[in-house]
Coordinates of C-alpha atoms in Angstrom, one line a residue:
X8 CA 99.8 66.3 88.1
X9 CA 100.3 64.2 84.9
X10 CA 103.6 64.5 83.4
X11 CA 102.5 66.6 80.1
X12 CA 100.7 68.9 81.9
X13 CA 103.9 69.6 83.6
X14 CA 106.1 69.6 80.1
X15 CA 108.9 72.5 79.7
X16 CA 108.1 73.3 83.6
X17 CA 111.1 74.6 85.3
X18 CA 111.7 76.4 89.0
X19 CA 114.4 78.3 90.2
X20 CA 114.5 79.5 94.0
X21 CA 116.9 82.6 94.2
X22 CA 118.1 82.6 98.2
X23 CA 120.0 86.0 98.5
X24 CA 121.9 85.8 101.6
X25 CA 124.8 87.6 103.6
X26 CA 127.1 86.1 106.5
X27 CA 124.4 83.9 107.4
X28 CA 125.1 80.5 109.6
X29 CA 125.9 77.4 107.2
X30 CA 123.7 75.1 109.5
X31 CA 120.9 77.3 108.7
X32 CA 121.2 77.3 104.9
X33 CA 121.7 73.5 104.7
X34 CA 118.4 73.5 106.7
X35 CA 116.6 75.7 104.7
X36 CA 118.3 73.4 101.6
X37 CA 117.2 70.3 103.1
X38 CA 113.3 71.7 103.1
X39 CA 113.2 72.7 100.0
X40 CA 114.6 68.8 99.0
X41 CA 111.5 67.7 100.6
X42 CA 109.0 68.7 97.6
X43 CA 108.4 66.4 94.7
X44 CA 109.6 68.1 92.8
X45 CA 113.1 68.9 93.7
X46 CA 115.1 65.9 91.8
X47 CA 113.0 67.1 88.8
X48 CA 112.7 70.3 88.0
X49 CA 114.3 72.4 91.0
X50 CA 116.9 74.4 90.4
X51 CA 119.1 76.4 93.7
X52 CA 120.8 79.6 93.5
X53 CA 122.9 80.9 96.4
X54 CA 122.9 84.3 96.1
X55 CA 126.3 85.2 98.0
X56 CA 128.0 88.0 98.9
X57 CA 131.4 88.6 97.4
X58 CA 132.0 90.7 100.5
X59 CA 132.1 87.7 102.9
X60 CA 135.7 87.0 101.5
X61 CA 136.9 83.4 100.8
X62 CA 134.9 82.4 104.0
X63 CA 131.9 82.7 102.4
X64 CA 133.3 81.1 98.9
X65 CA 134.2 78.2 101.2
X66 CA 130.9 78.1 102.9
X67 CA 129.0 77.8 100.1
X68 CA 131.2 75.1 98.2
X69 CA 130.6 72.6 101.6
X70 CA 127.1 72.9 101.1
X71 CA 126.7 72.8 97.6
X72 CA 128.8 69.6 97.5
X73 CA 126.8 67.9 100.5
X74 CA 123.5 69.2 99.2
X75 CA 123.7 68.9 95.4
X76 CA 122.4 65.2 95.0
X77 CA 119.0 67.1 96.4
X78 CA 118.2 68.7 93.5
X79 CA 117.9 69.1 89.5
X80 CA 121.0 71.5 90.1
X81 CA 122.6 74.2 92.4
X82 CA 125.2 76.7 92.3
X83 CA 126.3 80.2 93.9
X84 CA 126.7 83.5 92.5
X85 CA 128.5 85.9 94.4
X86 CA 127.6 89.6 93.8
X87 CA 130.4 91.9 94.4
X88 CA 130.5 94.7 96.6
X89 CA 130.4 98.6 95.7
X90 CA 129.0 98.6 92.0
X91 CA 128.5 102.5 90.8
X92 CA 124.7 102.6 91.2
X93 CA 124.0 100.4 93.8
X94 CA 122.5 99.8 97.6
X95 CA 123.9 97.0 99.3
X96 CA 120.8 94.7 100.3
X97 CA 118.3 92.1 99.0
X98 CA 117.5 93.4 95.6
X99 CA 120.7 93.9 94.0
X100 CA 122.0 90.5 95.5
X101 CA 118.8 89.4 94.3
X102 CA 119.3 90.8 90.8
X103 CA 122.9 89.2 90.4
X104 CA 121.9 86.3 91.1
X105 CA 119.0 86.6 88.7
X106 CA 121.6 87.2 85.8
X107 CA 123.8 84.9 86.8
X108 CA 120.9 82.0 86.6
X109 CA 120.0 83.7 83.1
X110 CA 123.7 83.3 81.5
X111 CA 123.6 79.7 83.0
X112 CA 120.6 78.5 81.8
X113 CA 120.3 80.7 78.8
X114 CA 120.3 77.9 76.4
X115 CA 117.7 75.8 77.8
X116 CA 115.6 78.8 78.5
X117 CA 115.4 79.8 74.8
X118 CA 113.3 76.5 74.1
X119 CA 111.3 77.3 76.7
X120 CA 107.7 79.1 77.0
X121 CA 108.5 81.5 79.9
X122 CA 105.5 81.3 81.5
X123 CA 106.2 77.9 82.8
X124 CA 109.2 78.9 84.4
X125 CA 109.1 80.0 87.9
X126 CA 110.9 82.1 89.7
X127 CA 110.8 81.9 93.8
X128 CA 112.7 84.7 95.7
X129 CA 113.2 83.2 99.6
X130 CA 114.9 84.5 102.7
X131 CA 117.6 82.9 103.7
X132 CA 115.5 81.2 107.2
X133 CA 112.3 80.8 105.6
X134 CA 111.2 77.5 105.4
X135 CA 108.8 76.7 102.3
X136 CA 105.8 74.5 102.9
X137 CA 106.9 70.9 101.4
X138 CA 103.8 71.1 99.2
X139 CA 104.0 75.5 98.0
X140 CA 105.9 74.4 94.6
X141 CA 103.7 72.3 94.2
X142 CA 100.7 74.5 94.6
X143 CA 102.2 77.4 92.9
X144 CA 102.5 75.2 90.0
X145 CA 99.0 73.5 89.7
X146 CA 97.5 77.4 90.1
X147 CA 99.8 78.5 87.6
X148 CA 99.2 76.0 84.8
X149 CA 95.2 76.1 85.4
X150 CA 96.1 79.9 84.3
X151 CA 96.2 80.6 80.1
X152 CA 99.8 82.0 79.6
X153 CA 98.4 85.9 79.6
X154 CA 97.0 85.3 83.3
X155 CA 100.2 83.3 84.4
X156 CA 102.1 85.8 82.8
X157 CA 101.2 88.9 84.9
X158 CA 100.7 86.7 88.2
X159 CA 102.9 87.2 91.7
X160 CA 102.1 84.1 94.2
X161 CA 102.5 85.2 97.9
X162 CA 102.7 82.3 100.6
X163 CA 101.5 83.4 104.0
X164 CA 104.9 84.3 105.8
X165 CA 104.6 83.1 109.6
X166 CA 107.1 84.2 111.8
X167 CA 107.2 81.9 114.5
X168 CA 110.0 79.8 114.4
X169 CA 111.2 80.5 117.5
X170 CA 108.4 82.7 118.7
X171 CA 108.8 81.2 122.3
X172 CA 112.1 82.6 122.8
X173 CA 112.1 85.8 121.8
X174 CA 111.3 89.2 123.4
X175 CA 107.7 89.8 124.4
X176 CA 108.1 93.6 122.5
X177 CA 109.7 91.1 119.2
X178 CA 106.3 88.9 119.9
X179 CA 104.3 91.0 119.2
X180 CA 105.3 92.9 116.5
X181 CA 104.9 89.1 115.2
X182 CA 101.5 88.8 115.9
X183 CA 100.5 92.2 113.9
X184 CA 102.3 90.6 110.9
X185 CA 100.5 87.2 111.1
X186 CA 97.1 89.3 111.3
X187 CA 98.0 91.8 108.0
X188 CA 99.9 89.6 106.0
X189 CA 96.9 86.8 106.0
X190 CA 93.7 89.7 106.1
X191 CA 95.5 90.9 103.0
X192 CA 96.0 87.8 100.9
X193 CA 92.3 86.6 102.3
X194 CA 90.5 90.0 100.8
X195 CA 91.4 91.9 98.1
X196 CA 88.6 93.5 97.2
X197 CA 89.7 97.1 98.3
X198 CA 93.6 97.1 98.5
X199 CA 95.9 94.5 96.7
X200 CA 98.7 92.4 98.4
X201 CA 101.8 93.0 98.0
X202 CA 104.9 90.6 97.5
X203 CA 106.5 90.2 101.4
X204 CA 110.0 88.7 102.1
X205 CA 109.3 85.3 100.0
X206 CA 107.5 85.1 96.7
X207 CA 107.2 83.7 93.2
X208 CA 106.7 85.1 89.8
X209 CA 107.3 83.7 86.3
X210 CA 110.3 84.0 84.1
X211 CA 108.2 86.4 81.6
X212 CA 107.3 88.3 84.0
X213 CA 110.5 88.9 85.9
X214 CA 112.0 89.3 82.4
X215 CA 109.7 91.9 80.3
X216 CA 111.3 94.7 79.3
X217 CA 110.0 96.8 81.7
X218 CA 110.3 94.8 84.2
X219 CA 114.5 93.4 83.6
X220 CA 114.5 92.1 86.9
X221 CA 115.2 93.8 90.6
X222 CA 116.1 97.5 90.6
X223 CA 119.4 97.7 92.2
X224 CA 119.1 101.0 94.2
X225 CA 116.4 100.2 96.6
X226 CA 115.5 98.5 99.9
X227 CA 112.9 97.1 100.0
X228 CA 112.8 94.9 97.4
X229 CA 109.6 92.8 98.1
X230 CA 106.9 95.7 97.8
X231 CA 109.2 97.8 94.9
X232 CA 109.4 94.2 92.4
X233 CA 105.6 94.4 93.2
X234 CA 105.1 97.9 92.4
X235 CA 107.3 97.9 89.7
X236 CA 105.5 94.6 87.7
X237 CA 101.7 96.7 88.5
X238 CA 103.3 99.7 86.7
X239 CA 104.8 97.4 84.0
X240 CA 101.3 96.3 82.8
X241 CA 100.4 99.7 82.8
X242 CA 103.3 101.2 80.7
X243 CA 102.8 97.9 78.0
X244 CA 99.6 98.8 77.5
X245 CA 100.4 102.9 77.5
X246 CA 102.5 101.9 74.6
X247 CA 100.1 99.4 72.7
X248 CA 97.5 102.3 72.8
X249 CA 99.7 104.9 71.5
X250 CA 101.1 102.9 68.9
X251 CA 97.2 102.0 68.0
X252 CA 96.4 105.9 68.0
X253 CA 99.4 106.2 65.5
X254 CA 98.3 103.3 62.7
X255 CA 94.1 103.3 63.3
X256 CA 93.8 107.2 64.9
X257 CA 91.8 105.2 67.7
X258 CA 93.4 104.0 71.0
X259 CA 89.8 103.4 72.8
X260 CA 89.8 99.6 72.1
X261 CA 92.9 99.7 74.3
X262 CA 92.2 100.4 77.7
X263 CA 94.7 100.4 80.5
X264 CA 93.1 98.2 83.4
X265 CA 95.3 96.4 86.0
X266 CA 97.1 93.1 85.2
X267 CA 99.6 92.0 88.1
X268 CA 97.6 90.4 90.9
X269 CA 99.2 88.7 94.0
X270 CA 98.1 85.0 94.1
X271 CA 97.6 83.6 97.5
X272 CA 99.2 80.0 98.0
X273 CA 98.0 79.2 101.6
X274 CA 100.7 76.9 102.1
X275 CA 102.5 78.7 105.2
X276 CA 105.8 79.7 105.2
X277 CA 108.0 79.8 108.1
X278 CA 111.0 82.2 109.3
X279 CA 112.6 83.4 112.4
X280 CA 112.0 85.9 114.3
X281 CA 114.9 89.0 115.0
X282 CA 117.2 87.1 117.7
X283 CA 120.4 87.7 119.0
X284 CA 122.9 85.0 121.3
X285 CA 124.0 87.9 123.6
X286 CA 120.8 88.2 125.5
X287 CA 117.8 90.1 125.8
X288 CA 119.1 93.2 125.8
X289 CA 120.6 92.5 122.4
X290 CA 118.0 91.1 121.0
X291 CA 115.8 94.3 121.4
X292 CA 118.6 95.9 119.3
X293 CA 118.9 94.3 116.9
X294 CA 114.9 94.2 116.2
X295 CA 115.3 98.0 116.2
X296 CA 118.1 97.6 113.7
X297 CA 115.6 95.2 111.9
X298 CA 113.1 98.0 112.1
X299 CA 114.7 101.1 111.0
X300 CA 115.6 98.9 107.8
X301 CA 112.0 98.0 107.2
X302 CA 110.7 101.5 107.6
X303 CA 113.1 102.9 104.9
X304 CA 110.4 101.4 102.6
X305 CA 108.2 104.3 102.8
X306 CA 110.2 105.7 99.6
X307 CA 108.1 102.9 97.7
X308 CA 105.5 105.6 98.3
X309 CA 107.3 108.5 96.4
X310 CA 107.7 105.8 93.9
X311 CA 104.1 104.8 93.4
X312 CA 103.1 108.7 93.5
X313 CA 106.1 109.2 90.7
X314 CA 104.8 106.1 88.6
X315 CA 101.4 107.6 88.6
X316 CA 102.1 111.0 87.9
X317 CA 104.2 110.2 84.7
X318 CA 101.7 107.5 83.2
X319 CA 99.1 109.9 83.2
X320 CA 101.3 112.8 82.0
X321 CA 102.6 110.5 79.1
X322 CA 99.1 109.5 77.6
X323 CA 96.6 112.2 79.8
X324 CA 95.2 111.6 83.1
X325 CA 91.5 111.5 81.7
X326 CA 92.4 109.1 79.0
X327 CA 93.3 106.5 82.5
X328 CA 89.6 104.5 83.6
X329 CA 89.0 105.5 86.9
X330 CA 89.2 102.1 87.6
X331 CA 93.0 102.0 87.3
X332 CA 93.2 105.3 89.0
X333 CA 91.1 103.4 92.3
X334 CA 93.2 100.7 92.1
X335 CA 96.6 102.5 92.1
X336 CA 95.4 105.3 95.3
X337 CA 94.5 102.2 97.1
X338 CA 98.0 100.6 96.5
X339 CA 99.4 104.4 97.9
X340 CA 96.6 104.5 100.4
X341 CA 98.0 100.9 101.4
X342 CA 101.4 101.8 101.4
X343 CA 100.5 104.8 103.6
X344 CA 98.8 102.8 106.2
X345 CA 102.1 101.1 106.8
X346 CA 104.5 103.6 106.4
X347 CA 102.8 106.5 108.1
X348 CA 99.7 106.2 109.2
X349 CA 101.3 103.2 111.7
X350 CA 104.1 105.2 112.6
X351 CA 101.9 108.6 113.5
X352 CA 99.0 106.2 115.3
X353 CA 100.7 105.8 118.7
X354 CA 101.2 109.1 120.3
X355 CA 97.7 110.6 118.5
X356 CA 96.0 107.4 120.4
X357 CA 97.7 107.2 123.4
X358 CA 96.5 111.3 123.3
X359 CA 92.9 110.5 122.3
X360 CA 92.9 107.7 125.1
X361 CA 93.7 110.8 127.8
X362 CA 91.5 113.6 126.1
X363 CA 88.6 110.9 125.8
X364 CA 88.5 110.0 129.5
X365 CA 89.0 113.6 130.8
X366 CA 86.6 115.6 128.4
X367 CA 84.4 113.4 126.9
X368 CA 82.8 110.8 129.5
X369 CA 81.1 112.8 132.2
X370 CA 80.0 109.7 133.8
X371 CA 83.6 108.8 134.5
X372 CA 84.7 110.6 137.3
X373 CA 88.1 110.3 138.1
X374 CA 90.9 112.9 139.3
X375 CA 92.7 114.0 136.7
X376 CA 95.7 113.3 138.0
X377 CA 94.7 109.9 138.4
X378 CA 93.9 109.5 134.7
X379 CA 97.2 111.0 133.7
X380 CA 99.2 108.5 136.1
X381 CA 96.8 105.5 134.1
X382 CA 97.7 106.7 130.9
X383 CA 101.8 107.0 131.4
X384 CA 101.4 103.6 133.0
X385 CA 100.0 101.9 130.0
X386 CA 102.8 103.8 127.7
X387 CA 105.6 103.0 129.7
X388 CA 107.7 100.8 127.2
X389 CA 109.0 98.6 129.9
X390 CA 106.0 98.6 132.3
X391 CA 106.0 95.3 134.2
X392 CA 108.1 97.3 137.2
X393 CA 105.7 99.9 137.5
X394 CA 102.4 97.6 137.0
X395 CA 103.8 95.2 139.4
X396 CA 103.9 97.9 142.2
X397 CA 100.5 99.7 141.4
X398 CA 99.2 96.2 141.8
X399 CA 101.1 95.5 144.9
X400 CA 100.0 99.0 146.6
X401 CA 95.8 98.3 145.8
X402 CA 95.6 100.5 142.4
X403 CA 93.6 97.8 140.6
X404 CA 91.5 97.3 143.2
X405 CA 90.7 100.6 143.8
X406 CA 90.5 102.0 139.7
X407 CA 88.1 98.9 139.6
X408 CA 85.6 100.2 142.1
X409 CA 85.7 103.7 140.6
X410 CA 85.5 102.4 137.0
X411 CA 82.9 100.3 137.9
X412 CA 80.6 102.6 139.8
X413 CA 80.8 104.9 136.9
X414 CA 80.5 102.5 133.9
X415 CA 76.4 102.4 134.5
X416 CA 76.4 106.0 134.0
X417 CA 77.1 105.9 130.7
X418 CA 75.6 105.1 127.2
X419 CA 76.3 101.8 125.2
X420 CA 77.8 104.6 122.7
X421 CA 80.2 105.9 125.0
X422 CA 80.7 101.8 126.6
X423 CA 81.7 101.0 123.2
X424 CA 84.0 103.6 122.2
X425 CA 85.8 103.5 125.6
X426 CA 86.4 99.4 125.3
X427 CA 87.8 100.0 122.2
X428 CA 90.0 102.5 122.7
X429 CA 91.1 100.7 126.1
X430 CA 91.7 97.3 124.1
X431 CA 89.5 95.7 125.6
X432 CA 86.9 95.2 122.8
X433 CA 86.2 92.5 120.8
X434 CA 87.9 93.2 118.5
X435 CA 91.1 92.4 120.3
X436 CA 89.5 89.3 121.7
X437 CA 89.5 88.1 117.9
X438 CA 93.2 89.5 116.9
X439 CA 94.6 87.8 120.0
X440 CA 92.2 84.4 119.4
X441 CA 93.2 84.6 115.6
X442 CA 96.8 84.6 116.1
X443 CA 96.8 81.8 119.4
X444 CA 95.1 79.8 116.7
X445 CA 97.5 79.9 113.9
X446 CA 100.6 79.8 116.5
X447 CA 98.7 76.3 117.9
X448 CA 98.5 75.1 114.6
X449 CA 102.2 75.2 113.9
X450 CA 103.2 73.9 117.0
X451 CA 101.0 70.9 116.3
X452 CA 102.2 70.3 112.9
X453 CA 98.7 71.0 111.6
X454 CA 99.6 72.3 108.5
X455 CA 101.6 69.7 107.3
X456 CA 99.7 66.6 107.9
X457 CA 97.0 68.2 106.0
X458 CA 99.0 69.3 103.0
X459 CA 97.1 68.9 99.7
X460 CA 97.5 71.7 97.7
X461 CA 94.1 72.9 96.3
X462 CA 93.4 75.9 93.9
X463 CA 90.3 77.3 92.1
X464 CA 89.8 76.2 88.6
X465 CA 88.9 79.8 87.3
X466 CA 90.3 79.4 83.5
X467 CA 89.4 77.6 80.6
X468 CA 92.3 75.5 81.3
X469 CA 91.4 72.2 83.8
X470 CA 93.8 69.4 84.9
X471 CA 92.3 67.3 86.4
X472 CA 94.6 67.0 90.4
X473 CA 96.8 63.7 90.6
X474 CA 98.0 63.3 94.1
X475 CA 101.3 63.3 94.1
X476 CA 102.4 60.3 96.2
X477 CA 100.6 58.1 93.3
X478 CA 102.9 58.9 90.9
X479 CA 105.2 55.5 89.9
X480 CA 108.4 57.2 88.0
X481 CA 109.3 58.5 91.5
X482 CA 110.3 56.3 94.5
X483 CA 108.3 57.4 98.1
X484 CA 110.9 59.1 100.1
X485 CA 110.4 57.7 103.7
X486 CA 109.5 60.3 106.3
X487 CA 112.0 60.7 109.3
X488 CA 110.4 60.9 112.7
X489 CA 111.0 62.7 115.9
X490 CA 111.8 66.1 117.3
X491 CA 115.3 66.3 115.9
X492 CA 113.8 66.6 111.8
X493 CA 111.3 69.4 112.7
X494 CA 112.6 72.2 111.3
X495 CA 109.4 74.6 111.9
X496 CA 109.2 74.9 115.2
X497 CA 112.6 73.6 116.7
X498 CA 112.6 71.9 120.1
X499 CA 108.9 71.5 119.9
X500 CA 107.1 68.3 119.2
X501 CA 104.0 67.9 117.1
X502 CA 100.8 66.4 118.6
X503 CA 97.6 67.8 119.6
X504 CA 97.8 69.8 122.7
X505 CA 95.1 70.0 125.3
X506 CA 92.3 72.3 125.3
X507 CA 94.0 73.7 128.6
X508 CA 97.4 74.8 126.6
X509 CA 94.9 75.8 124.1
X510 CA 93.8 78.5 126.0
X511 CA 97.2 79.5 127.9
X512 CA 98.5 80.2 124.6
X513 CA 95.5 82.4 124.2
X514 CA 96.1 84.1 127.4
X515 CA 99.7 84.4 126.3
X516 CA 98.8 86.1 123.1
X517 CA 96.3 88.9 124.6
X518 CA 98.8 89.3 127.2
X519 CA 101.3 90.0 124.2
X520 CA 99.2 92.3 122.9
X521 CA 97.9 94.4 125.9
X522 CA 101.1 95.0 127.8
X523 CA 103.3 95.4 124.8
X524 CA 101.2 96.4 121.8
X525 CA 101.3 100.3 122.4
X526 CA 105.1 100.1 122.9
X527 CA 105.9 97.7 120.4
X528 CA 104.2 100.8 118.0
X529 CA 106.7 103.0 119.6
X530 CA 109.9 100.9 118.9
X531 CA 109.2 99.9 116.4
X532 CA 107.0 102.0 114.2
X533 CA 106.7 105.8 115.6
X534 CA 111.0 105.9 116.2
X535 CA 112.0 104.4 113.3
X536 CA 109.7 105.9 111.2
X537 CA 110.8 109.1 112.1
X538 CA 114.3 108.1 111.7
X539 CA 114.0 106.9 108.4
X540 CA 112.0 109.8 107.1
X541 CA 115.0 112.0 108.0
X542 CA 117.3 109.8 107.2
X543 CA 116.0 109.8 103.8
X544 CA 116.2 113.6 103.4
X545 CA 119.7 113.3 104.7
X546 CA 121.4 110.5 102.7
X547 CA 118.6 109.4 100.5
X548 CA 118.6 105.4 99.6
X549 CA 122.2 105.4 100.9
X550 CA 121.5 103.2 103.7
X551 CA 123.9 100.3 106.0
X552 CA 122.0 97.2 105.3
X553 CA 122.5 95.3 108.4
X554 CA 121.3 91.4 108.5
X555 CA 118.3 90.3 111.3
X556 CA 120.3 88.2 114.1
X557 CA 118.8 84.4 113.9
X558 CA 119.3 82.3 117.0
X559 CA 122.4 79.2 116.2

């Protein structure tokens, strides 16, 4: 990108994090160091905890020392513990280090058009693509400020860093992120995306007044910022149009429409999945742990109702375009899908699976008893015991004559419905082929040999794109080799596999997905949903925020 189209430009990556490994931070350090941009215009905050004691004051000295030559500049905050007001978590670590990164750059920021500065919230694990500040900034500056302004840009968030090694129940619960996290940022057209675990936004937008930053009293931070910018727009323009009535006695030239959108930069980021040292055993728990913090989230959707309800109270729920009320029931309808509908989906399935076979296919003639032995098989959260001895003692053999002597004596209706509710449709045969894809693709390094950054000139600004290793003011920063400077996908190295690992890894996937999709749903969705609800109604927000494990 020429150098005045990049004039005044300015990022700053907030990385909250709490009693995580040094090695792992200096990792995540040294990724970040390897965009173009990271002498020039990159600036690190370590969002520390003050609770980690001198230990963590220590920790982060070493690495700001080692790693500080990286970058245009770094330093730690280090938010104290137990301020009136506040959850202990992401967000108000987050929002610390936010003012902390205001009072230090205060001056500098003054001079500055906003809109070109960006702000990057990343987990503490997560692995940028070399080339997403890059990206982020080309889409950006082909925006006018308005549009840049009101603009969140979402990364795809792939969490297979050590997808290998982890629990087949924690595998899959990765797979059914992969597939909603990119059919949301692909299509929009029907309910938005949302901001998840790593994300950028502008200075003005993180800044407006009715936005000042994170809130400090919630959990999850990622979908509230979103939620919270979206209602910001909204509550701008409530004012602009009641101020209007006052001075013209018209507010109709005003109309509140959406603003925020969630920008998709389809340069992959990369985390680790839940994983502990101890074993398997611990691992599992501390997924669940993982799990009954991501399911306190389903406040967000008192909060979206409670946003609504006032903004049409305060200027009349007619005087809203229908358009803005759509948009906003999709974003609860959305956040219902994931909060409730996921959780209350496994037993009314696994119950529709039983009642389906018993009452509703007369061509299926099996004891009843049998069906009811099939059906606690298949929910069995540890099954492979149990499915190893009905195999052993003939019962496939012998379901697979009787289902197969009865599947001509049905309809293609009655085909259809039962392959999909047995998942063994097509639809299956795509999530599992989707996600065996994108999983091969990493391993193979794919995505970063083929890393230009493109974006869609859709304003009336146009730079024309400059690839960045023809740039002369910057020397070329040679590229180590070998296994030990992969930090994606550790242990593994990159080449093209064969079309035989292809499809094992395939296998692998629908294997995932058939054996431990159902319970997955169950240990991590239907138990800790319910938990959370009535923890909620207990204790309210007042919730332990206990860190994810990450292997060492």
């Amino acid at each position: 990108m020429p150098l005045d189209a990049r004039a005044g430009l300015k990022h700053i990556v907030l990385l909250p994090n709490y009693m995580e490994a040094e090695k792992m931070l200096k990792e995540t350090l040294d990724n970040l160091a390897r965009s173009r941009l990271a002498k020039s215009c990159v600036h690190i905050v370590l969002a520390m905890e003050a609770r980690e004691g001198p230990a963590g004051r220590e920790k982060a000295e070493r690495i700001m020392a080692e790693k500080k030559h990286l970058f245009a500049d770094i330093f730690a905050t280090y938010h104290p513990q137990n301020l009136p007001g506040e959850v202990a978590g992401k967000s108000s670590n987050t929002q610390w280090a936010f003012r902390e990164a205001l009072r230090r750059y205060g001056a500098s920021l003054s001079k500055r058009d906003l809109s070109r500065v960006f702000l990057t919230v990343a987990d503490a694990d997560t692995l940028l693509h070399p080339q997403y500040l890059s990206a982020l900034t080309y889409q950006g500056l082909l925006m006018d400020k308005e549009e840049r302004s009101w603009t969140i840009w979402q990364p795809p968030v792939l969490l297979v860093r050590n997808i290998f090694s982890v629990p087949a129940l924690t595998r899959t619960s990765s797979h059914a992120a992969l597939i909603f996290e990119l059919a949301t940022l692909a299509s929009q057209h029907i309910f938005p995306a949302f901001a998840y675990s790593s994300y950028s936004m502008t200075l003005a937008l993180a800044s407006h007044p009715e936005v000042d930053g994170w809130d400090v009293d919630v959990i999850a931070e990622d979908h509230h910022m979103y939620c919270k910018c979206y209602f910001a727009a909204l509550w701008e323009l409530s004012h602009a149009k009641k101020e209007h009535e006052k001075q013209v006695g018209d507010g109709n030239e005003i109309q509140l429409v959406p603003q925020v959108k969630v920008q998709a930069v389809f340069c992959p980021a990369v985390s680790y999945l839940v994983e502990s040292t101890e074993g398997y055993t611990a691992s599992l728990f501390a997924r669940f742990q993982q799990a009954r913090r991501h399911t306190q989230g389903i406040v967000e959707l008192g909060y979206v109702f409670l946003q609504w309800f006032r903004l049409s109270s305060s200027i009349g729920f007619m005087k809203v375009p229908w358009r803005t009320h759509f948009s906003i029931s999709m974003i609860a309808a959305k956040m219902h899908t994931i909060h409730v509908i996921a959780v209350a989906q496994y037993d009314g399935v696994q119950n529709m699976e039983e009642l389906f076979v018993v009452f509703s296919l007369p061509g299926l003639n099996l004891p009843l008893e049998k069906v009811h032995q099939m059906c606690l098989l298949h929910r069995d959260p540890v099954p492979a015991g149990r499915f190893a001895y009905w195999i052993w003692h003939g019962g496939f053999s012998e379901l697979f004559q009787e289902l197969s002597s009865s599947w001509s004596g049905m309809n293609g209706a009655e085909q259809a419905l039962l392959a999909a509710i047995s998942q063994i449709s097509g639809i299956m045969l795509l999530y599992a082929l989707t996600c065996a894809m994108v999983v091969a693709d990493m391993v193979e390094g794919t995505y970063y040999t083929n890393a230009d950054s493109k974006a869609p000139i859709t304003s009336a600004m146009h730079i024309n794109p400059v690839a960045e290793r023809q740039e002369e003011d910057e020397p070329e920063t040679p590229k180590e080799q070998g296994p030990p400077s992969r930090l994606e996908m550790p242990g593994l190295p990159e080449g093209r596999r064969s079309w035989l690992w292809r499809t094992g890894l395939f296998l692998y996937v629908y294997a995932d997905t058939m054996l431990s999709g159902y319970p997955a749903c169950c240990c991590w969705g239907m138990v800790p949903g319910m938990l959370a609800g009535w923890s909620l109604l207990r204790r309210g927000t007042d919730f332990e925020y206990i860190v994810a494990m990450k292997p060492e």
